[in-house]
Amino acid sequence: METIWQNADSEERDRLTGVLRTDCVVIGAGMAGLMVAYELQKRGFGVVLLEADRVCCGATARTTAKITAQHGLIYSRLVRQHGADAAKLYYESNSRGIDIYEKIIRDKEIDCDFSRVSSYVYARDNVYDIIEETFAACKVGARFAYTSQTQLPFPVKGALRFDMQGQFHPLKFACALAKELRIFEKSPVVEIEDGRVRTTQGQVFAHYIVNTTHYPVMDVPGFYFLRQHQERSYVLALRTEYRIEGMYYSPEDDRSLRGYDGGVIIGGESHRTGNNFRGGCRCRLREFAQKYYPQAQVDSVWSNQDVMTHDGLPFIGRYSLFSPRIFVATGFNKWGMSLSAVASQLIPDLICDRKNDYEKLYSPRRVKLRAAAKDLIKDAGYSVRGLASGLLTDKKHRCTHMGCALRYNPDEKSWECPCHGSQFDPQGKNIFTPANRNLPG
Ligand SMILES: Cc1cc2nc3c(=O)[nH]c(=O)nc-3n(C[C@H](O)[C@H](O)[C@H](O)COP(=O)(O)OP(=O)(O)OC[C@H]3O[C@@H](n4cnc5c(N)ncnc54)[C@H](O)[C@@H]3O)c2cc1C
């Protein structure tokens, strides 16, 4: 089933053939790539955007499209692991991210159902985490309120509210940006080197290269596969008369809710990609919907996955020490809308050699071993197990990225890699990277 956002863009674009020269080449036309390319073009650079398939066919097409600086319990985590100053910068940059969208939408008169609404992180039972998050919100200077009043169809014990956040139709917005840009579709990048990228049928020479492919294309240098994994969640759009104002997330029972013009969007049932061999996620989400919205019709059900980092912060900046003219934006931890806007300022600032207050915070070169240790060990365990069982698995069920054994996800009817999160449909077609080849016939 398609998401409620799809079919906003019917325009098909050429594939890249032959050789091009430009200032900047951006790889991957999801929200991050479009926002970065748009800003670079605004600053006077010649920009070419290369997309493996169609514009916004990846995670951005399947998002719930909350544009907010409230990212679950992020501030208590950041204060604990990175200190109050870092948490403050995170708040500030993501709040600016919302303003960046609003400005583009206003300047370009983009009709994308954008509205400023409140965002809540709530608990129905144990409010300890919400109270801790409230203290952290206070430390970062956020404008917030603690309340138990919401528009949810069940009582909550406590909620932290941030006002003036945003929500929109992500593909109406993305397609409006895409119209302004020079994009080649069906042009997967297969090789990147300093000053040149090669697609299956062409190549682009550029001074600067920006990798916004969700999961980075190159394993070496950068070694992003050692520093991140992917997590899948499920989403259900309900057609109902009942409307909710605002956007909600409960870390306690992993439920996300927001309104849309047809009713309510509900998300949740997260798991590490490749770790849902028992299934039942879609079913549990439907039961939740049935319980609280018994009259509603299910409009659409889908799932999505995002790249998760070990320390809760994305990687936005120079790809590696050895590639100063190659940049990356990845590891959005399921909050890639506001963070794409952050990337859209930070990467062009680095290219223009302009000071940016957030450079250090998001630097891919940061080493936060203490914050990352637990997840690093866990990921290493997955990789060792995945690679070892890959040796005993037939080729058809071995990931084309590094050869880890794939696991079946009955909810998706797909094959997924528990090591780095690649996904393949039942016919073996590669859906989510880092793998970029289909499974053998
Ligand atoms: C269930 C769920 C709900 C979410 N809801 C929210 C939300 O409410 N708010 C929020 O802020 N975030 C949310 N997120 C996260 C958000 O959707 C993502 O962080 C964001 O969409 C990522 O955008 P992107 O541009 O990095 O990736 P993508 O949208 O995946 O774009 C990457 C593009 O690169 C292309 N590509 C890949 N490889 C190549 C190659 N070799 N050559 C050329 N192109 C290539 C792909 O085809 C794709 O089009 C959610 C995530 C999940 C899992």
GROMACS .gro file of N, CA and C in nm, residues 326-425:
model
  300
  326ILE      N    1   3.437   1.634   0.028
  326ILE     CA    2   3.319   1.546   0.024
  326ILE      C    3   3.245   1.561   0.158
  327PHE      N    4   3.113   1.578   0.150
  327PHE     CA    5   3.034   1.606   0.270
  327PHE      C    6   2.923   1.500   0.284
  328VAL      N    7   2.868   1.491   0.405
  328VAL     CA    8   2.767   1.389   0.430
  328VAL      C    9   2.662   1.442   0.528
  329ALA      N   10   2.540   1.393   0.513
  329ALA     CA   11   2.435   1.417   0.614
  329ALA      C   12   2.362   1.284   0.629
  330THR      N   13   2.375   1.223   0.746
  330THR     CA   14   2.314   1.092   0.770
  330THR      C   15   2.290   1.074   0.920
  331GLY      N   16   2.224   0.963   0.956
  331GLY     CA   17   2.206   0.931   1.099
  331GLY      C   18   2.109   1.025   1.168
  332PHE      N   19   1.992   1.042   1.108
  332PHE     CA   20   1.897   1.140   1.162
  332PHE      C   21   1.814   1.087   1.280
  333ASN      N   22   1.831   0.960   1.314
  333ASN     CA   23   1.763   0.906   1.433
  333ASN      C   24   1.612   0.928   1.432
  334LYS      N   25   1.551   0.920   1.315
  334LYS     CA   26   1.407   0.938   1.293
  334LYS      C   27   1.359   1.083   1.308
  335TRP      N   28   1.453   1.178   1.298
  335TRP     CA   29   1.411   1.319   1.304
  335TRP      C   30   1.476   1.396   1.190
  336GLY      N   31   1.464   1.341   1.070
  336GLY     CA   32   1.535   1.398   0.956
  336GLY      C   33   1.472   1.522   0.894
  337MET      N   34   1.354   1.562   0.938
  337MET     CA   35   1.295   1.682   0.877
  337MET      C   36   1.369   1.806   0.926
  338SER      N   37   1.365   1.833   1.056
  338SER     CA   38   1.436   1.952   1.105
  338SER      C   39   1.586   1.938   1.079
  339LEU      N   40   1.637   1.814   1.090
  339LEU     CA   41   1.782   1.797   1.072
  339LEU      C   42   1.826   1.816   0.926
  340SER      N   43   1.737   1.791   0.830
  340SER     CA   44   1.772   1.822   0.691
  340SER      C   45   1.789   1.972   0.675
  341ALA      N   46   1.707   2.048   0.747
  341ALA     CA   47   1.721   2.194   0.741
  341ALA      C   48   1.852   2.237   0.806
  342VAL      N   49   1.890   2.168   0.914
  342VAL     CA   50   2.020   2.198   0.977
  342VAL      C   51   2.132   2.173   0.875
  343ALA      N   52   2.124   2.058   0.808
  343ALA     CA   53   2.226   2.022   0.708
  343ALA      C   54   2.229   2.124   0.595
  344SER      N   55   2.113   2.179   0.561
  344SER     CA   56   2.105   2.272   0.448
  344SER      C   57   2.179   2.402   0.475
  345GLN      N   58   2.209   2.431   0.601
  345GLN     CA   59   2.289   2.550   0.633
  345GLN      C   60   2.434   2.511   0.662
  346LEU      N   61   2.449   2.401   0.737
  346LEU     CA   62   2.583   2.364   0.783
  346LEU      C   63   2.675   2.324   0.667
  347ILE      N   64   2.625   2.241   0.575
  347ILE     CA   65   2.713   2.195   0.466
  347ILE      C   66   2.750   2.313   0.373
  348PRO      N   67   2.654   2.394   0.328
  348PRO     CA   68   2.696   2.511   0.248
  348PRO      C   69   2.790   2.605   0.324
  349ASP      N   70   2.772   2.620   0.456
  349ASP     CA   71   2.865   2.705   0.532
  349ASP      C   72   3.006   2.647   0.529
  350LEU      N   73   3.017   2.515   0.542
  350LEU     CA   74   3.150   2.453   0.536
  350LEU      C   75   3.212   2.474   0.399
  351ILE      N   76   3.129   2.458   0.296
  351ILE     CA   77   3.180   2.477   0.158
  351ILE      C   78   3.225   2.621   0.138
  352CYS      N   79   3.149   2.715   0.195
  352CYS     CA   80   3.183   2.857   0.177
  352CYS      C   81   3.287   2.904   0.279
  353ASP      N   82   3.334   2.814   0.363
  353ASP     CA   83   3.431   2.849   0.467
  353ASP      C   84   3.375   2.956   0.562
  354ARG      N   85   3.248   2.941   0.593
  354ARG     CA   86   3.181   3.037   0.680
  354ARG      C   87   3.163   2.974   0.818
  355LYS      N   88   3.174   3.050   0.924
  355LYS     CA   89   3.160   2.994   1.058
  355LYS      C   90   3.017   2.943   1.080
  356ASN      N   91   3.006   2.827   1.140
  356ASN     CA   92   2.874   2.775   1.175
  356ASN      C   93   2.883   2.720   1.317
  357ASP      N   94   2.797   2.770   1.405
  357ASP     CA   95   2.804   2.733   1.548
  357ASP      C   96   2.782   2.585   1.574
  358TYR      N   97   2.727   2.515   1.475
  358TYR     CA   98   2.688   2.375   1.501
  358TYR      C   99   2.786   2.275   1.440
  359GLU      N  100   2.894   2.326   1.381
  359GLU     CA  101   2.988   2.238   1.311
  359GLU      C  102   3.041   2.126   1.401
  360LYS      N  103   3.084   2.165   1.521
  360LYS     CA  104   3.147   2.067   1.611
  360LYS      C  105   3.044   1.966   1.660
  361LEU      N  106   2.926   2.016   1.693
  361LEU     CA  107   2.822   1.928   1.749
  361LEU      C  108   2.790   1.811   1.656
  362TYR      N  109   2.777   1.842   1.526
  362TYR     CA  110   2.733   1.740   1.431
  362TYR      C  111   2.849   1.676   1.354
  363SER      N  112   2.971   1.715   1.388
  363SER     CA  113   3.085   1.669   1.309
  363SER      C  114   3.092   1.515   1.302
  364PRO      N  115   3.101   1.459   1.182
  364PRO     CA  116   3.116   1.313   1.170
  364PRO      C  117   3.247   1.263   1.231
  365ARG      N  118   3.338   1.356   1.258
  365ARG     CA  119   3.467   1.312   1.312
  365ARG      C  120   3.467   1.306   1.464
  366ARG      N  121   3.356   1.345   1.527
  366ARG     CA  122   3.355   1.345   1.674
  366ARG      C  123   3.373   1.203   1.726
  367VAL      N  124   3.438   1.193   1.838
  367VAL     CA  125   3.453   1.061   1.901
  367VAL      C  126   3.394   1.073   2.042
  368LYS      N  127   3.283   1.005   2.065
  368LYS     CA  128   3.219   1.007   2.197
  368LYS      C  129   3.209   0.863   2.245
  369LEU      N  130   3.324   0.809   2.274
  369LEU     CA  131   3.326   0.665   2.304
  369LEU      C  132   3.237   0.628   2.422
  370ARG      N  133   3.237   0.715   2.524
  370ARG     CA  134   3.160   0.680   2.643
  370ARG      C  135   3.010   0.674   2.609
  371ALA      N  136   2.963   0.774   2.533
  371ALA     CA  137   2.821   0.778   2.497
  371ALA      C  138   2.786   0.662   2.403
  372ALA      N  139   2.885   0.619   2.324
  372ALA     CA  140   2.854   0.523   2.218
  372ALA      C  141   2.887   0.378   2.254
  373ALA      N  142   2.961   0.360   2.364
  373ALA     CA  143   3.020   0.228   2.391
  373ALA      C  144   2.920   0.113   2.385
  374LYS      N  145   2.806   0.132   2.455
  374LYS     CA  146   2.710   0.022   2.465
  374LYS      C  147   2.659  -0.020   2.326
  375ASP      N  148   2.623   0.080   2.245
  375ASP     CA  149   2.569   0.051   2.111
  375ASP      C  150   2.676  -0.002   2.018
  376LEU      N  151   2.800   0.048   2.036
  376LEU     CA  152   2.911  -0.002   1.952
  376LEU      C  153   2.928  -0.151   1.973
  377ILE      N  154   2.924  -0.192   2.099
  377ILE     CA  155   2.945  -0.334   2.131
  377ILE      C  156   2.828  -0.416   2.075
  378LYS      N  157   2.706  -0.362   2.094
  378LYS     CA  158   2.588  -0.432   2.046
  378LYS      C  159   2.594  -0.449   1.893
  379ASP      N  160   2.630  -0.340   1.824
  379ASP     CA  161   2.637  -0.346   1.677
  379ASP      C  162   2.745  -0.442   1.630
  380ALA      N  163   2.858  -0.441   1.701
  380ALA     CA  164   2.966  -0.532   1.663
  380ALA      C  165   2.916  -0.676   1.677
  381GLY      N  166   2.840  -0.703   1.783
  381GLY     CA  167   2.784  -0.837   1.804
  381GLY      C  168   2.694  -0.877   1.688
  382TYR      N  169   2.608  -0.784   1.645
  382TYR     CA  170   2.518  -0.813   1.531
  382TYR      C  171   2.600  -0.843   1.405
  383SER      N  172   2.705  -0.763   1.384
  383SER     CA  173   2.784  -0.780   1.261
  383SER      C  174   2.856  -0.914   1.261
  384VAL      N  175   2.915  -0.948   1.375
  384VAL     CA  176   2.989  -1.075   1.382
  384VAL      C  177   2.892  -1.191   1.359
  385ARG      N  178   2.779  -1.187   1.428
  385ARG     CA  179   2.679  -1.295   1.411
  385ARG      C  180   2.629  -1.301   1.268
  386GLY      N  181   2.597  -1.180   1.212
  386GLY     CA  182   2.542  -1.173   1.075
  386GLY      C  183   2.639  -1.227   0.972
  387LEU      N  184   2.767  -1.187   0.988
  387LEU     CA  185   2.869  -1.232   0.891
  387LEU      C  186   2.893  -1.382   0.905
  388ALA      N  187   2.898  -1.430   1.030
  388ALA     CA  188   2.923  -1.573   1.051
  388ALA      C  189   2.808  -1.655   0.992
  389SER      N  190   2.683  -1.614   1.022
  389SER     CA  191   2.573  -1.696   0.967
  389SER      C  192   2.559  -1.675   0.816
  390GLY      N  193   2.612  -1.561   0.765
  390GLY     CA  194   2.614  -1.541   0.620
  390GLY      C  195   2.694  -1.649   0.548
  391LEU      N  196   2.800  -1.695   0.615
  391LEU     CA  197   2.885  -1.798   0.554
  391LEU      C  198   2.809  -1.930   0.537
  392LEU      N  199   2.708  -1.949   0.623
  392LEU     CA  200   2.632  -2.075   0.618
  392LEU      C  201   2.502  -2.060   0.540
  393THR      N  202   2.478  -1.940   0.487
  393THR     CA  203   2.350  -1.913   0.420
  393THR      C  204   2.367  -1.918   0.267
  394ASP      N  205   2.261  -1.960   0.197
  394ASP     CA  206   2.271  -1.960   0.051
  394ASP      C  207   2.275  -1.817  -0.002
  395LYS      N  208   2.332  -1.797  -0.120
  395LYS     CA  209   2.359  -1.664  -0.176
  395LYS      C  210   2.235  -1.578  -0.186
  396LYS      N  211   2.120  -1.644  -0.208
  396LYS     CA  212   1.995  -1.570  -0.229
  396LYS      C  213   1.951  -1.496  -0.104
  397HIS      N  214   2.002  -1.540   0.012
  397HIS     CA  215   1.961  -1.477   0.137
  397HIS      C  216   2.080  -1.417   0.211
  398ARG      N  217   2.174  -1.370   0.131
  398ARG     CA  218   2.293  -1.305   0.187
  398ARG      C  219   2.295  -1.160   0.137
  399CYS      N  220   2.314  -1.067   0.228
  399CYS     CA  221   2.308  -0.925   0.190
  399CYS      C  222   2.417  -0.891   0.089
  400THR      N  223   2.380  -0.814  -0.013
  400THR     CA  224   2.478  -0.779  -0.116
  400THR      C  225   2.571  -0.666  -0.071
  401HIS      N  226   2.551  -0.617   0.052
  401HIS     CA  227   2.642  -0.515   0.105
  401HIS      C  228   2.770  -0.581   0.156
  402MET      N  229   2.758  -0.663   0.262
  402MET     CA  230   2.880  -0.724   0.318
  402MET      C  231   2.868  -0.875   0.335
  403GLY      N  232   2.754  -0.929   0.294
  403GLY     CA  233   2.740  -1.074   0.300
  403GLY      C  234   2.678  -1.129   0.428
  404CYS      N  235   2.616  -1.042   0.509
  404CYS     CA  236   2.550  -1.090   0.632
  404CYS      C  237   2.424  -1.169   0.595
  405ALA      N  238   2.386  -1.260   0.684
  405ALA     CA  239   2.265  -1.340   0.659
  405ALA      C  240   2.141  -1.250   0.675
  406LEU      N  241   2.050  -1.259   0.578
  406LEU     CA  242   1.928  -1.178   0.584
  406LEU      C  243   1.823  -1.250   0.668
  407ARG      N  244   1.733  -1.172   0.726
  407ARG     CA  245   1.624  -1.233   0.802
  407ARG      C  246   1.491  -1.185   0.745
  408TYR      N  247   1.392  -1.274   0.750
  408TYR     CA  248   1.261  -1.242   0.692
  408TYR      C  249   1.180  -1.158   0.790
  409ASN      N  250   1.114  -1.056   0.735
  409ASN     CA  251   1.023  -0.974   0.816
  409ASN      C  252   0.881  -1.003   0.766
  410PRO      N  253   0.802  -1.081   0.841
  410PRO     CA  254   0.669  -1.120   0.792
  410PRO      C  255   0.573  -1.001   0.778
  411ASP      N  256   0.595  -0.894   0.854
  411ASP     CA  257   0.507  -0.777   0.840
  411ASP      C  258   0.526  -0.708   0.706
  412GLU      N  259   0.648  -0.711   0.658
  412GLU     CA  260   0.684  -0.642   0.534
  412GLU      C  261   0.693  -0.736   0.416
  413LYS      N  262   0.696  -0.866   0.446
  413LYS     CA  263   0.724  -0.969   0.346
  413LYS      C  264   0.855  -0.933   0.273
  414SER      N  265   0.953  -0.892   0.354
  414SER     CA  266   1.081  -0.853   0.293
  414SER      C  267   1.195  -0.923   0.364
  415TRP      N  268   1.311  -0.917   0.302
  415TRP     CA  269   1.433  -0.970   0.362
  415TRP      C  270   1.517  -0.853   0.409
  416GLU      N  271   1.563  -0.862   0.536
  416GLU     CA  272   1.633  -0.747   0.594
  416GLU      C  273   1.763  -0.791   0.659
  417CYS      N  274   1.860  -0.698   0.658
  417CYS     CA  275   1.990  -0.728   0.716
  417CYS      C  276   1.998  -0.670   0.858
  418PRO      N  277   2.014  -0.756   0.958
  418PRO     CA  278   2.020  -0.704   1.096
  418PRO      C  279   2.150  -0.629   1.127
  419CYS      N  280   2.251  -0.642   1.041
  419CYS     CA  281   2.379  -0.574   1.068
  419CYS      C  282   2.368  -0.425   1.036
  420HIS      N  283   2.337  -0.394   0.908
  420HIS     CA  284   2.340  -0.252   0.869
  420HIS      C  285   2.207  -0.202   0.814
  421GLY      N  286   2.109  -0.292   0.800
  421GLY     CA  287   1.973  -0.246   0.771
  421GLY      C  288   1.928  -0.247   0.626
  422SER      N  289   2.003  -0.311   0.536
  422SER     CA  290   1.954  -0.316   0.397
  422SER      C  291   1.823  -0.394   0.392
  423GLN      N  292   1.737  -0.358   0.295
  423GLN     CA  293   1.608  -0.428   0.282
  423GLN      C  294   1.587  -0.470   0.137
  424PHE      N  295   1.531  -0.588   0.116
  424PHE     CA  296   1.504  -0.642  -0.018
  424PHE      C  297   1.360  -0.691  -0.022
  425ASP      N  298   1.293  -0.669  -0.134
  425ASP     CA  299   1.155  -0.718  -0.145
  425ASP      C  300   1.156  -0.870  -0.174
   0.00000   0.00000   0.00000
